[in-house]
Amino acid sequence: MSEWKMEDMPLPALFDQARKIHSAASDSSVDQETLKRAIEALHRCDEMVSKLGLFSANETKNDVSTANLKYLLVPFYLGELTEKVAHGDRLQVIKISQDRFKEFISFCEVLELVPEEETWNSRPQGSFTPEARRALKISRFKRQKAAESRLQEIRERKERRGRSSKAAALSTPIEAGEEDALDDDGDEEREAWLTTISLAICKAFDMMEMLKKEEEMLSAVKDRQLKVSYFISKTGFQVLCVA
């Protein structure tokens, strides 16, 4: 990927570059240097979003402009890309990634973008039975598939509209129904970003659950290693005393 000077880039261009790397990282392997470059760009996006005051805790999703909706994804992208960083301390990577996902979910909750069944504050005590977990996973899976399907429909519609525009330029009759679609860009863009955010929310919850399990496993291994090291050190000390 060509070099780009992020300090000279406006927020939309910087976000677009980082998003392209995120997309590439999702589909295939991306080298660590490019990954870190994207993370750095997203951190800068995060700073710019905060400095510009694009979002407020007093707003709901209806108050956020279509042009700004995409920037809600900055912490989500940071969470996903951070998780892919190769680092000696995997537990530290997990913690940073978890914090970013939590930040994303928390703000989406404020904007009323998270389904009520998923919101942390609305979960009653004792709701984490195996049956409840299974029902929640099934519901989340259905929402994820619905979001993916809707995004595919939007992409296909844009492609048809692109063909219609070319046909119009060549004075070729436009297919029935495509005329109205030409005036539908704004609503369609908003729906696309809201659906993308909905999909990201599903993925964020799944990632947090996966990372939590990995964290518990690695912590258990680390605890065992510490106990073994302590035992060896104590045993060695006792042997020296006997000698």
JSON list of C-alpha atoms in Angstrom, two decimals:
[
{"chain": "A", "resi": 1, "resn": "MET", "atom": "CA", "xyz": [0.00, 0.00, 0.00]},
{"chain": "A", "resi": 2, "resn": "SER", "atom": "CA", "xyz": [1.32, 3.41, -0.94]},
{"chain": "A", "resi": 3, "resn": "GLU", "atom": "CA", "xyz": [2.57, 5.72, 1.78]},
{"chain": "A", "resi": 4, "resn": "TRP", "atom": "CA", "xyz": [0.15, 8.35, 3.01]},
{"chain": "A", "resi": 5, "resn": "LYS", "atom": "CA", "xyz": [0.81, 11.26, 5.33]},
{"chain": "A", "resi": 6, "resn": "MET", "atom": "CA", "xyz": [-2.00, 11.12, 7.86]},
{"chain": "A", "resi": 7, "resn": "GLU", "atom": "CA", "xyz": [-1.05, 14.39, 9.51]},
{"chain": "A", "resi": 8, "resn": "ASP", "atom": "CA", "xyz": [-2.04, 16.20, 6.30]},
{"chain": "A", "resi": 9, "resn": "MET", "atom": "CA", "xyz": [-5.29, 14.31, 5.73]},
{"chain": "A", "resi": 10, "resn": "PRO", "atom": "CA", "xyz": [-8.80, 15.49, 6.64]},
{"chain": "A", "resi": 11, "resn": "LEU", "atom": "CA", "xyz": [-10.99, 13.18, 8.71]},
{"chain": "A", "resi": 12, "resn": "PRO", "atom": "CA", "xyz": [-13.03, 11.68, 5.81]},
{"chain": "A", "resi": 13, "resn": "ALA", "atom": "CA", "xyz": [-9.92, 10.73, 3.81]},
{"chain": "A", "resi": 14, "resn": "LEU", "atom": "CA", "xyz": [-8.09, 9.39, 6.85]},
{"chain": "A", "resi": 15, "resn": "PHE", "atom": "CA", "xyz": [-11.06, 7.27, 7.89]},
{"chain": "A", "resi": 16, "resn": "ASP", "atom": "CA", "xyz": [-11.42, 5.95, 4.34]},
{"chain": "A", "resi": 17, "resn": "GLN", "atom": "CA", "xyz": [-7.78, 4.83, 4.24]},
{"chain": "A", "resi": 18, "resn": "ALA", "atom": "CA", "xyz": [-8.04, 3.09, 7.61]},
{"chain": "A", "resi": 19, "resn": "ARG", "atom": "CA", "xyz": [-11.33, 1.47, 6.60]},
{"chain": "A", "resi": 20, "resn": "LYS", "atom": "CA", "xyz": [-9.75, 0.03, 3.45]},
{"chain": "A", "resi": 21, "resn": "ILE", "atom": "CA", "xyz": [-7.02, -1.61, 5.53]},
{"chain": "A", "resi": 22, "resn": "HIS", "atom": "CA", "xyz": [-9.62, -2.92, 7.98]},
{"chain": "A", "resi": 23, "resn": "SER", "atom": "CA", "xyz": [-11.54, -4.43, 5.07]},
{"chain": "A", "resi": 24, "resn": "ALA", "atom": "CA", "xyz": [-8.37, -6.01, 3.68]},
{"chain": "A", "resi": 25, "resn": "ALA", "atom": "CA", "xyz": [-7.45, -7.36, 7.11]},
{"chain": "A", "resi": 26, "resn": "SER", "atom": "CA", "xyz": [-10.87, -8.98, 7.39]},
{"chain": "A", "resi": 27, "resn": "ASP", "atom": "CA", "xyz": [-10.55, -10.77, 4.05]},
{"chain": "A", "resi": 28, "resn": "SER", "atom": "CA", "xyz": [-6.87, -11.69, 4.10]},
{"chain": "A", "resi": 29, "resn": "SER", "atom": "CA", "xyz": [-3.63, -11.26, 5.96]},
{"chain": "A", "resi": 30, "resn": "VAL", "atom": "CA", "xyz": [-2.18, -7.77, 6.28]},
{"chain": "A", "resi": 31, "resn": "ASP", "atom": "CA", "xyz": [1.42, -7.21, 7.33]},
{"chain": "A", "resi": 32, "resn": "GLN", "atom": "CA", "xyz": [1.99, -5.90, 10.83]},
{"chain": "A", "resi": 33, "resn": "GLU", "atom": "CA", "xyz": [3.44, -2.60, 9.66]},
{"chain": "A", "resi": 34, "resn": "THR", "atom": "CA", "xyz": [0.31, -1.81, 7.62]},
{"chain": "A", "resi": 35, "resn": "LEU", "atom": "CA", "xyz": [-1.85, -2.94, 10.53]},
{"chain": "A", "resi": 36, "resn": "LYS", "atom": "CA", "xyz": [-0.09, -0.59, 12.94]},
{"chain": "A", "resi": 37, "resn": "ARG", "atom": "CA", "xyz": [-0.35, 2.22, 10.40]},
{"chain": "A", "resi": 38, "resn": "ALA", "atom": "CA", "xyz": [-4.12, 1.75, 10.24]},
{"chain": "A", "resi": 39, "resn": "ILE", "atom": "CA", "xyz": [-4.37, 1.67, 14.03]},
{"chain": "A", "resi": 40, "resn": "GLU", "atom": "CA", "xyz": [-2.40, 4.91, 14.21]},
{"chain": "A", "resi": 41, "resn": "ALA", "atom": "CA", "xyz": [-4.73, 6.46, 11.64]},
{"chain": "A", "resi": 42, "resn": "LEU", "atom": "CA", "xyz": [-7.80, 5.36, 13.59]},
{"chain": "A", "resi": 43, "resn": "HIS", "atom": "CA", "xyz": [-6.38, 6.82, 16.79]},
{"chain": "A", "resi": 44, "resn": "ARG", "atom": "CA", "xyz": [-5.99, 10.10, 14.94]},
{"chain": "A", "resi": 45, "resn": "CYS", "atom": "CA", "xyz": [-9.56, 9.78, 13.65]},
{"chain": "A", "resi": 46, "resn": "ASP", "atom": "CA", "xyz": [-10.69, 9.23, 17.23]},
{"chain": "A", "resi": 47, "resn": "GLU", "atom": "CA", "xyz": [-8.92, 12.40, 18.34]},
{"chain": "A", "resi": 48, "resn": "MET", "atom": "CA", "xyz": [-10.40, 14.41, 15.47]},
{"chain": "A", "resi": 49, "resn": "VAL", "atom": "CA", "xyz": [-13.93, 13.14, 16.13]},
{"chain": "A", "resi": 50, "resn": "SER", "atom": "CA", "xyz": [-13.58, 14.14, 19.78]},
{"chain": "A", "resi": 51, "resn": "LYS", "atom": "CA", "xyz": [-12.09, 17.53, 18.94]},
{"chain": "A", "resi": 52, "resn": "LEU", "atom": "CA", "xyz": [-14.83, 18.28, 16.42]},
{"chain": "A", "resi": 53, "resn": "GLY", "atom": "CA", "xyz": [-17.52, 17.22, 18.90]},
{"chain": "A", "resi": 54, "resn": "LEU", "atom": "CA", "xyz": [-19.38, 15.14, 16.32]},
{"chain": "A", "resi": 55, "resn": "PHE", "atom": "CA", "xyz": [-21.33, 13.15, 18.91]},
{"chain": "A", "resi": 56, "resn": "SER", "atom": "CA", "xyz": [-23.07, 14.02, 22.14]},
{"chain": "A", "resi": 57, "resn": "ALA", "atom": "CA", "xyz": [-24.31, 11.92, 25.04]},
{"chain": "A", "resi": 58, "resn": "ASN", "atom": "CA", "xyz": [-27.62, 13.78, 24.75]},
{"chain": "A", "resi": 59, "resn": "GLU", "atom": "CA", "xyz": [-28.25, 12.57, 21.20]},
{"chain": "A", "resi": 60, "resn": "THR", "atom": "CA", "xyz": [-29.96, 9.54, 19.73]},
{"chain": "A", "resi": 61, "resn": "LYS", "atom": "CA", "xyz": [-29.23, 7.97, 16.36]},
{"chain": "A", "resi": 62, "resn": "ASN", "atom": "CA", "xyz": [-31.83, 10.24, 14.74]},
{"chain": "A", "resi": 63, "resn": "ASP", "atom": "CA", "xyz": [-29.81, 13.29, 15.76]},
{"chain": "A", "resi": 64, "resn": "VAL", "atom": "CA", "xyz": [-26.59, 12.10, 14.13]},
{"chain": "A", "resi": 65, "resn": "SER", "atom": "CA", "xyz": [-26.09, 13.28, 10.56]},
{"chain": "A", "resi": 66, "resn": "THR", "atom": "CA", "xyz": [-25.67, 10.69, 7.83]},
{"chain": "A", "resi": 67, "resn": "ALA", "atom": "CA", "xyz": [-22.20, 12.02, 7.05]},
{"chain": "A", "resi": 68, "resn": "ASN", "atom": "CA", "xyz": [-21.05, 11.40, 10.63]},
{"chain": "A", "resi": 69, "resn": "LEU", "atom": "CA", "xyz": [-22.59, 7.98, 11.27]},
{"chain": "A", "resi": 70, "resn": "LYS", "atom": "CA", "xyz": [-19.56, 6.13, 9.90]},
{"chain": "A", "resi": 71, "resn": "TYR", "atom": "CA", "xyz": [-17.27, 7.62, 12.54]},
{"chain": "A", "resi": 72, "resn": "LEU", "atom": "CA", "xyz": [-19.12, 5.64, 15.21]},
{"chain": "A", "resi": 73, "resn": "LEU", "atom": "CA", "xyz": [-17.22, 2.65, 13.81]},
{"chain": "A", "resi": 74, "resn": "VAL", "atom": "CA", "xyz": [-13.78, 4.03, 14.73]},
{"chain": "A", "resi": 75, "resn": "PRO", "atom": "CA", "xyz": [-13.51, 2.21, 18.11]},
{"chain": "A", "resi": 76, "resn": "PHE", "atom": "CA", "xyz": [-14.95, -0.97, 16.56]},
{"chain": "A", "resi": 77, "resn": "TYR", "atom": "CA", "xyz": [-12.31, -0.95, 13.82]},
{"chain": "A", "resi": 78, "resn": "LEU", "atom": "CA", "xyz": [-9.67, -0.27, 16.47]},
{"chain": "A", "resi": 79, "resn": "GLY", "atom": "CA", "xyz": [-10.88, -3.26, 18.47]},
{"chain": "A", "resi": 80, "resn": "GLU", "atom": "CA", "xyz": [-10.74, -5.61, 15.49]},
{"chain": "A", "resi": 81, "resn": "LEU", "atom": "CA", "xyz": [-7.37, -4.42, 14.20]},
{"chain": "A", "resi": 82, "resn": "THR", "atom": "CA", "xyz": [-5.77, -4.36, 17.65]},
{"chain": "A", "resi": 83, "resn": "GLU", "atom": "CA", "xyz": [-6.78, -7.99, 18.19]},
{"chain": "A", "resi": 84, "resn": "LYS", "atom": "CA", "xyz": [-4.70, -8.90, 15.12]},
{"chain": "A", "resi": 85, "resn": "VAL", "atom": "CA", "xyz": [-1.51, -7.26, 16.41]},
{"chain": "A", "resi": 86, "resn": "ALA", "atom": "CA", "xyz": [1.32, -9.72, 17.04]},
{"chain": "A", "resi": 87, "resn": "HIS", "atom": "CA", "xyz": [2.67, -8.79, 20.46]},
{"chain": "A", "resi": 88, "resn": "GLY", "atom": "CA", "xyz": [4.64, -10.63, 23.10]},
{"chain": "A", "resi": 89, "resn": "ASP", "atom": "CA", "xyz": [2.04, -9.90, 25.76]},
{"chain": "A", "resi": 90, "resn": "ARG", "atom": "CA", "xyz": [-1.16, -11.33, 24.32]},
{"chain": "A", "resi": 91, "resn": "LEU", "atom": "CA", "xyz": [-3.11, -10.50, 27.48]},
{"chain": "A", "resi": 92, "resn": "GLN", "atom": "CA", "xyz": [-2.31, -6.82, 27.00]},
{"chain": "A", "resi": 93, "resn": "VAL", "atom": "CA", "xyz": [-3.51, -6.96, 23.39]},
{"chain": "A", "resi": 94, "resn": "ILE", "atom": "CA", "xyz": [-6.73, -8.63, 24.51]},
{"chain": "A", "resi": 95, "resn": "LYS", "atom": "CA", "xyz": [-7.37, -5.99, 27.16]},
{"chain": "A", "resi": 96, "resn": "ILE", "atom": "CA", "xyz": [-6.86, -3.08, 24.76]},
{"chain": "A", "resi": 97, "resn": "SER", "atom": "CA", "xyz": [-9.09, -4.73, 22.16]},
{"chain": "A", "resi": 98, "resn": "GLN", "atom": "CA", "xyz": [-11.80, -5.43, 24.75]},
{"chain": "A", "resi": 99, "resn": "ASP", "atom": "CA", "xyz": [-11.71, -1.82, 25.93]},
{"chain": "A", "resi": 100, "resn": "ARG", "atom": "CA", "xyz": [-12.27, -0.58, 22.39]},
{"chain": "A", "resi": 101, "resn": "PHE", "atom": "CA", "xyz": [-15.21, -2.91, 21.82]},
{"chain": "A", "resi": 102, "resn": "LYS", "atom": "CA", "xyz": [-16.73, -1.83, 25.13]},
{"chain": "A", "resi": 103, "resn": "GLU", "atom": "CA", "xyz": [-16.29, 1.81, 24.16]},
{"chain": "A", "resi": 104, "resn": "PHE", "atom": "CA", "xyz": [-18.06, 1.16, 20.86]},
{"chain": "A", "resi": 105, "resn": "ILE", "atom": "CA", "xyz": [-20.95, -0.72, 22.47]},
{"chain": "A", "resi": 106, "resn": "SER", "atom": "CA", "xyz": [-21.35, 1.83, 25.26]},
{"chain": "A", "resi": 107, "resn": "PHE", "atom": "CA", "xyz": [-21.70, 4.74, 22.91]},
{"chain": "A", "resi": 108, "resn": "CYS", "atom": "CA", "xyz": [-24.04, 2.81, 20.63]},
{"chain": "A", "resi": 109, "resn": "GLU", "atom": "CA", "xyz": [-26.19, 2.17, 23.70]},
{"chain": "A", "resi": 110, "resn": "VAL", "atom": "CA", "xyz": [-26.33, 5.90, 24.40]},
{"chain": "A", "resi": 111, "resn": "LEU", "atom": "CA", "xyz": [-27.49, 6.51, 20.83]},
{"chain": "A", "resi": 112, "resn": "GLU", "atom": "CA", "xyz": [-30.11, 3.75, 21.18]},
{"chain": "A", "resi": 113, "resn": "LEU", "atom": "CA", "xyz": [-28.52, 1.60, 18.49]},
{"chain": "A", "resi": 114, "resn": "VAL", "atom": "CA", "xyz": [-28.13, -1.55, 20.59]},
{"chain": "A", "resi": 115, "resn": "PRO", "atom": "CA", "xyz": [-31.10, -3.95, 20.82]},
{"chain": "A", "resi": 116, "resn": "GLU", "atom": "CA", "xyz": [-32.60, -3.92, 24.30]},
{"chain": "A", "resi": 117, "resn": "GLU", "atom": "CA", "xyz": [-31.90, -7.61, 24.83]},
{"chain": "A", "resi": 118, "resn": "GLU", "atom": "CA", "xyz": [-28.19, -6.88, 24.34]},
{"chain": "A", "resi": 119, "resn": "THR", "atom": "CA", "xyz": [-27.86, -3.77, 26.48]},
{"chain": "A", "resi": 120, "resn": "TRP", "atom": "CA", "xyz": [-25.72, -4.39, 29.53]},
{"chain": "A", "resi": 121, "resn": "ASN", "atom": "CA", "xyz": [-27.76, -2.22, 31.88]},
{"chain": "A", "resi": 122, "resn": "SER", "atom": "CA", "xyz": [-31.06, -3.92, 31.07]},
{"chain": "A", "resi": 123, "resn": "ARG", "atom": "CA", "xyz": [-29.92, -7.48, 31.74]},
{"chain": "A", "resi": 124, "resn": "PRO", "atom": "CA", "xyz": [-31.63, -8.78, 34.90]},
{"chain": "A", "resi": 125, "resn": "GLN", "atom": "CA", "xyz": [-29.75, -10.67, 37.56]},
{"chain": "A", "resi": 126, "resn": "GLY", "atom": "CA", "xyz": [-29.61, -14.39, 36.87]},
{"chain": "A", "resi": 127, "resn": "SER", "atom": "CA", "xyz": [-30.30, -13.94, 33.16]},
{"chain": "A", "resi": 128, "resn": "PHE", "atom": "CA", "xyz": [-27.10, -15.73, 32.14]},
{"chain": "A", "resi": 129, "resn": "THR", "atom": "CA", "xyz": [-28.51, -19.23, 32.24]},
{"chain": "A", "resi": 130, "resn": "PRO", "atom": "CA", "xyz": [-27.40, -21.60, 29.47]},
{"chain": "A", "resi": 131, "resn": "GLU", "atom": "CA", "xyz": [-30.83, -21.25, 27.88]},
{"chain": "A", "resi": 132, "resn": "ALA", "atom": "CA", "xyz": [-30.69, -17.45, 27.99]},
{"chain": "A", "resi": 133, "resn": "ARG", "atom": "CA", "xyz": [-27.21, -17.42, 26.50]},
{"chain": "A", "resi": 134, "resn": "ARG", "atom": "CA", "xyz": [-28.29, -19.74, 23.71]},
{"chain": "A", "resi": 135, "resn": "ALA", "atom": "CA", "xyz": [-31.38, -17.65, 22.94]},
{"chain": "A", "resi": 136, "resn": "LEU", "atom": "CA", "xyz": [-29.29, -14.48, 22.85]},
{"chain": "A", "resi": 137, "resn": "LYS", "atom": "CA", "xyz": [-26.73, -16.06, 20.53]},
{"chain": "A", "resi": 138, "resn": "ILE", "atom": "CA", "xyz": [-29.47, -17.23, 18.16]},
{"chain": "A", "resi": 139, "resn": "SER", "atom": "CA", "xyz": [-31.10, -13.80, 18.14]},
{"chain": "A", "resi": 140, "resn": "ARG", "atom": "CA", "xyz": [-27.75, -12.12, 17.50]},
{"chain": "A", "resi": 141, "resn": "PHE", "atom": "CA", "xyz": [-26.96, -14.55, 14.69]},
{"chain": "A", "resi": 142, "resn": "LYS", "atom": "CA", "xyz": [-30.29, -13.76, 13.02]},
{"chain": "A", "resi": 143, "resn": "ARG", "atom": "CA", "xyz": [-29.66, -10.01, 13.30]},
{"chain": "A", "resi": 144, "resn": "GLN", "atom": "CA", "xyz": [-26.20, -10.45, 11.83]},
{"chain": "A", "resi": 145, "resn": "LYS", "atom": "CA", "xyz": [-27.49, -12.45, 8.87]},
{"chain": "A", "resi": 146, "resn": "ALA", "atom": "CA", "xyz": [-30.29, -9.94, 8.29]},
{"chain": "A", "resi": 147, "resn": "ALA", "atom": "CA", "xyz": [-27.79, -7.07, 8.30]},
{"chain": "A", "resi": 148, "resn": "GLU", "atom": "CA", "xyz": [-25.46, -8.86, 5.89]},
{"chain": "A", "resi": 149, "resn": "SER", "atom": "CA", "xyz": [-28.37, -9.62, 3.58]},
{"chain": "A", "resi": 150, "resn": "ARG", "atom": "CA", "xyz": [-29.58, -6.02, 3.65]},
{"chain": "A", "resi": 151, "resn": "LEU", "atom": "CA", "xyz": [-26.11, -4.66, 2.90]},
{"chain": "A", "resi": 152, "resn": "GLN", "atom": "CA", "xyz": [-25.85, -7.02, -0.05]},
{"chain": "A", "resi": 153, "resn": "GLU", "atom": "CA", "xyz": [-29.20, -5.74, -1.34]},
{"chain": "A", "resi": 154, "resn": "ILE", "atom": "CA", "xyz": [-28.01, -2.15, -1.04]},
{"chain": "A", "resi": 155, "resn": "ARG", "atom": "CA", "xyz": [-24.78, -2.94, -2.91]},
{"chain": "A", "resi": 156, "resn": "GLU", "atom": "CA", "xyz": [-26.69, -4.66, -5.70]},
{"chain": "A", "resi": 157, "resn": "ARG", "atom": "CA", "xyz": [-29.09, -1.74, -5.93]},
{"chain": "A", "resi": 158, "resn": "LYS", "atom": "CA", "xyz": [-26.18, 0.69, -6.27]},
{"chain": "A", "resi": 159, "resn": "GLU", "atom": "CA", "xyz": [-24.72, -1.45, -9.03]},
{"chain": "A", "resi": 160, "resn": "ARG", "atom": "CA", "xyz": [-28.04, -1.44, -10.90]},
{"chain": "A", "resi": 161, "resn": "ARG", "atom": "CA", "xyz": [-28.26, 2.31, -10.48]},
{"chain": "A", "resi": 162, "resn": "GLY", "atom": "CA", "xyz": [-24.74, 2.66, -11.85]},
{"chain": "A", "resi": 163, "resn": "ARG", "atom": "CA", "xyz": [-25.69, 0.66, -14.92]},
{"chain": "A", "resi": 164, "resn": "SER", "atom": "CA", "xyz": [-28.83, 2.76, -15.32]},
{"chain": "A", "resi": 165, "resn": "SER", "atom": "CA", "xyz": [-26.79, 5.96, -15.17]},
{"chain": "A", "resi": 166, "resn": "LYS", "atom": "CA", "xyz": [-24.51, 4.68, -17.91]},
{"chain": "A", "resi": 167, "resn": "ALA", "atom": "CA", "xyz": [-27.51, 3.64, -19.95]},
{"chain": "A", "resi": 168, "resn": "ALA", "atom": "CA", "xyz": [-29.04, 7.10, -19.54]},
{"chain": "A", "resi": 169, "resn": "ALA", "atom": "CA", "xyz": [-25.81, 8.69, -20.70]},
{"chain": "A", "resi": 170, "resn": "LEU", "atom": "CA", "xyz": [-25.99, 6.55, -23.83]},
{"chain": "A", "resi": 171, "resn": "SER", "atom": "CA", "xyz": [-29.66, 7.47, -24.33]},
{"chain": "A", "resi": 172, "resn": "THR", "atom": "CA", "xyz": [-30.70, 3.93, -23.56]},
{"chain": "A", "resi": 173, "resn": "PRO", "atom": "CA", "xyz": [-34.06, 3.48, -21.79]},
{"chain": "A", "resi": 174, "resn": "ILE", "atom": "CA", "xyz": [-33.76, 3.06, -18.01]},
{"chain": "A", "resi": 175, "resn": "GLU", "atom": "CA", "xyz": [-35.32, -0.02, -16.49]},
{"chain": "A", "resi": 176, "resn": "ALA", "atom": "CA", "xyz": [-38.67, 0.43, -14.80]},
{"chain": "A", "resi": 177, "resn": "GLY", "atom": "CA", "xyz": [-38.33, 1.50, -11.20]},
{"chain": "A", "resi": 178, "resn": "GLU", "atom": "CA", "xyz": [-34.76, 2.76, -11.54]},
{"chain": "A", "resi": 179, "resn": "GLU", "atom": "CA", "xyz": [-35.79, 6.40, -12.00]},
{"chain": "A", "resi": 180, "resn": "ASP", "atom": "CA", "xyz": [-36.97, 6.70, -8.40]},
{"chain": "A", "resi": 181, "resn": "ALA", "atom": "CA", "xyz": [-33.82, 4.99, -7.17]},
{"chain": "A", "resi": 182, "resn": "LEU", "atom": "CA", "xyz": [-31.72, 7.79, -8.63]},
{"chain": "A", "resi": 183, "resn": "ASP", "atom": "CA", "xyz": [-33.20, 10.18, -6.07]},
{"chain": "A", "resi": 184, "resn": "ASP", "atom": "CA", "xyz": [-32.75, 7.81, -3.16]},
{"chain": "A", "resi": 185, "resn": "ASP", "atom": "CA", "xyz": [-29.02, 8.21, -2.47]},
{"chain": "A", "resi": 186, "resn": "GLY", "atom": "CA", "xyz": [-29.31, 10.02, 0.86]},
{"chain": "A", "resi": 187, "resn": "ASP", "atom": "CA", "xyz": [-31.74, 7.63, 2.53]},
{"chain": "A", "resi": 188, "resn": "GLU", "atom": "CA", "xyz": [-29.89, 4.64, 1.13]},
{"chain": "A", "resi": 189, "resn": "GLU", "atom": "CA", "xyz": [-26.54, 5.86, 2.43]},
{"chain": "A", "resi": 190, "resn": "ARG", "atom": "CA", "xyz": [-27.99, 6.39, 5.90]},
{"chain": "A", "resi": 191, "resn": "GLU", "atom": "CA", "xyz": [-29.56, 2.94, 5.90]},
{"chain": "A", "resi": 192, "resn": "ALA", "atom": "CA", "xyz": [-26.28, 1.42, 4.74]},
{"chain": "A", "resi": 193, "resn": "TRP", "atom": "CA", "xyz": [-24.29, 2.98, 7.59]},
{"chain": "A", "resi": 194, "resn": "LEU", "atom": "CA", "xyz": [-26.92, 2.14, 10.21]},
{"chain": "A", "resi": 195, "resn": "THR", "atom": "CA", "xyz": [-26.98, -1.45, 8.96]},
{"chain": "A", "resi": 196, "resn": "THR", "atom": "CA", "xyz": [-23.18, -1.59, 8.99]},
{"chain": "A", "resi": 197, "resn": "ILE", "atom": "CA", "xyz": [-23.22, -0.37, 12.60]},
{"chain": "A", "resi": 198, "resn": "SER", "atom": "CA", "xyz": [-25.85, -2.97, 13.49]},
{"chain": "A", "resi": 199, "resn": "LEU", "atom": "CA", "xyz": [-23.63, -5.66, 11.99]},
{"chain": "A", "resi": 200, "resn": "ALA", "atom": "CA", "xyz": [-20.61, -4.31, 13.88]},
{"chain": "A", "resi": 201, "resn": "ILE", "atom": "CA", "xyz": [-22.56, -4.44, 17.15]},
{"chain": "A", "resi": 202, "resn": "CYS", "atom": "CA", "xyz": [-23.24, -8.15, 16.61]},
{"chain": "A", "resi": 203, "resn": "LYS", "atom": "CA", "xyz": [-19.59, -8.79, 15.82]},
{"chain": "A", "resi": 204, "resn": "ALA", "atom": "CA", "xyz": [-18.39, -6.73, 18.79]},
{"chain": "A", "resi": 205, "resn": "PHE", "atom": "CA", "xyz": [-20.44, -8.78, 21.26]},
{"chain": "A", "resi": 206, "resn": "ASP", "atom": "CA", "xyz": [-19.16, -12.01, 19.71]},
{"chain": "A", "resi": 207, "resn": "MET", "atom": "CA", "xyz": [-15.57, -10.76, 19.81]},
{"chain": "A", "resi": 208, "resn": "MET", "atom": "CA", "xyz": [-15.85, -9.71, 23.45]},
{"chain": "A", "resi": 209, "resn": "GLU", "atom": "CA", "xyz": [-17.13, -13.14, 24.41]},
{"chain": "A", "resi": 210, "resn": "MET", "atom": "CA", "xyz": [-14.36, -14.84, 22.44]},
{"chain": "A", "resi": 211, "resn": "LEU", "atom": "CA", "xyz": [-11.66, -12.59, 23.91]},
{"chain": "A", "resi": 212, "resn": "LYS", "atom": "CA", "xyz": [-13.02, -13.13, 27.42]},
{"chain": "A", "resi": 213, "resn": "LYS", "atom": "CA", "xyz": [-12.61, -16.89, 27.03]},
{"chain": "A", "resi": 214, "resn": "GLU", "atom": "CA", "xyz": [-9.09, -16.46, 25.65]},
{"chain": "A", "resi": 215, "resn": "GLU", "atom": "CA", "xyz": [-8.24, -14.09, 28.50]},
{"chain": "A", "resi": 216, "resn": "GLU", "atom": "CA", "xyz": [-9.43, -16.61, 31.10]},
{"chain": "A", "resi": 217, "resn": "MET", "atom": "CA", "xyz": [-7.44, -19.40, 29.46]},
{"chain": "A", "resi": 218, "resn": "LEU", "atom": "CA", "xyz": [-4.22, -17.35, 29.21]},
{"chain": "A", "resi": 219, "resn": "SER", "atom": "CA", "xyz": [-4.64, -16.06, 32.76]},
{"chain": "A", "resi": 220, "resn": "ALA", "atom": "CA", "xyz": [-5.00, -19.62, 34.04]},
{"chain": "A", "resi": 221, "resn": "VAL", "atom": "CA", "xyz": [-1.83, -20.65, 32.18]},
{"chain": "A", "resi": 222, "resn": "LYS", "atom": "CA", "xyz": [0.02, -17.64, 33.55]},
{"chain": "A", "resi": 223, "resn": "ASP", "atom": "CA", "xyz": [-1.11, -18.42, 37.09]},
{"chain": "A", "resi": 224, "resn": "ARG", "atom": "CA", "xyz": [0.13, -22.00, 36.77]},
{"chain": "A", "resi": 225, "resn": "GLN", "atom": "CA", "xyz": [3.48, -20.79, 35.46]},
{"chain": "A", "resi": 226, "resn": "LEU", "atom": "CA", "xyz": [3.84, -18.38, 38.36]},
{"chain": "A", "resi": 227, "resn": "LYS", "atom": "CA", "xyz": [3.03, -21.13, 40.86]},
{"chain": "A", "resi": 228, "resn": "VAL", "atom": "CA", "xyz": [5.60, -23.44, 39.27]},
{"chain": "A", "resi": 229, "resn": "SER", "atom": "CA", "xyz": [8.22, -20.68, 39.28]},
{"chain": "A", "resi": 230, "resn": "TYR", "atom": "CA", "xyz": [7.46, -19.90, 42.90]},
{"chain": "A", "resi": 231, "resn": "PHE", "atom": "CA", "xyz": [7.68, -23.57, 43.85]},
{"chain": "A", "resi": 232, "resn": "ILE", "atom": "CA", "xyz": [11.02, -23.94, 42.07]},
{"chain": "A", "resi": 233, "resn": "SER", "atom": "CA", "xyz": [12.42, -20.83, 43.71]},
{"chain": "A", "resi": 234, "resn": "LYS", "atom": "CA", "xyz": [11.26, -21.96, 47.15]},
{"chain": "A", "resi": 235, "resn": "THR", "atom": "CA", "xyz": [12.59, -25.47, 46.62]},
{"chain": "A", "resi": 236, "resn": "GLY", "atom": "CA", "xyz": [15.93, -24.12, 45.47]},
{"chain": "A", "resi": 237, "resn": "PHE", "atom": "CA", "xyz": [16.13, -21.91, 48.55]},
{"chain": "A", "resi": 238, "resn": "GLN", "atom": "CA", "xyz": [15.39, -24.85, 50.84]},
{"chain": "A", "resi": 239, "resn": "VAL", "atom": "CA", "xyz": [18.02, -27.03, 49.16]},
{"chain": "A", "resi": 240, "resn": "LEU", "atom": "CA", "xyz": [20.61, -24.31, 49.63]},
{"chain": "A", "resi": 241, "resn": "CYS", "atom": "CA", "xyz": [19.67, -24.07, 53.31]},
{"chain": "A", "resi": 242, "resn": "VAL", "atom": "CA", "xyz": [20.07, -27.83, 53.77]},
{"chain": "A", "resi": 243, "resn": "ALA", "atom": "CA", "xyz": [23.44, -27.76, 52.05]}
]
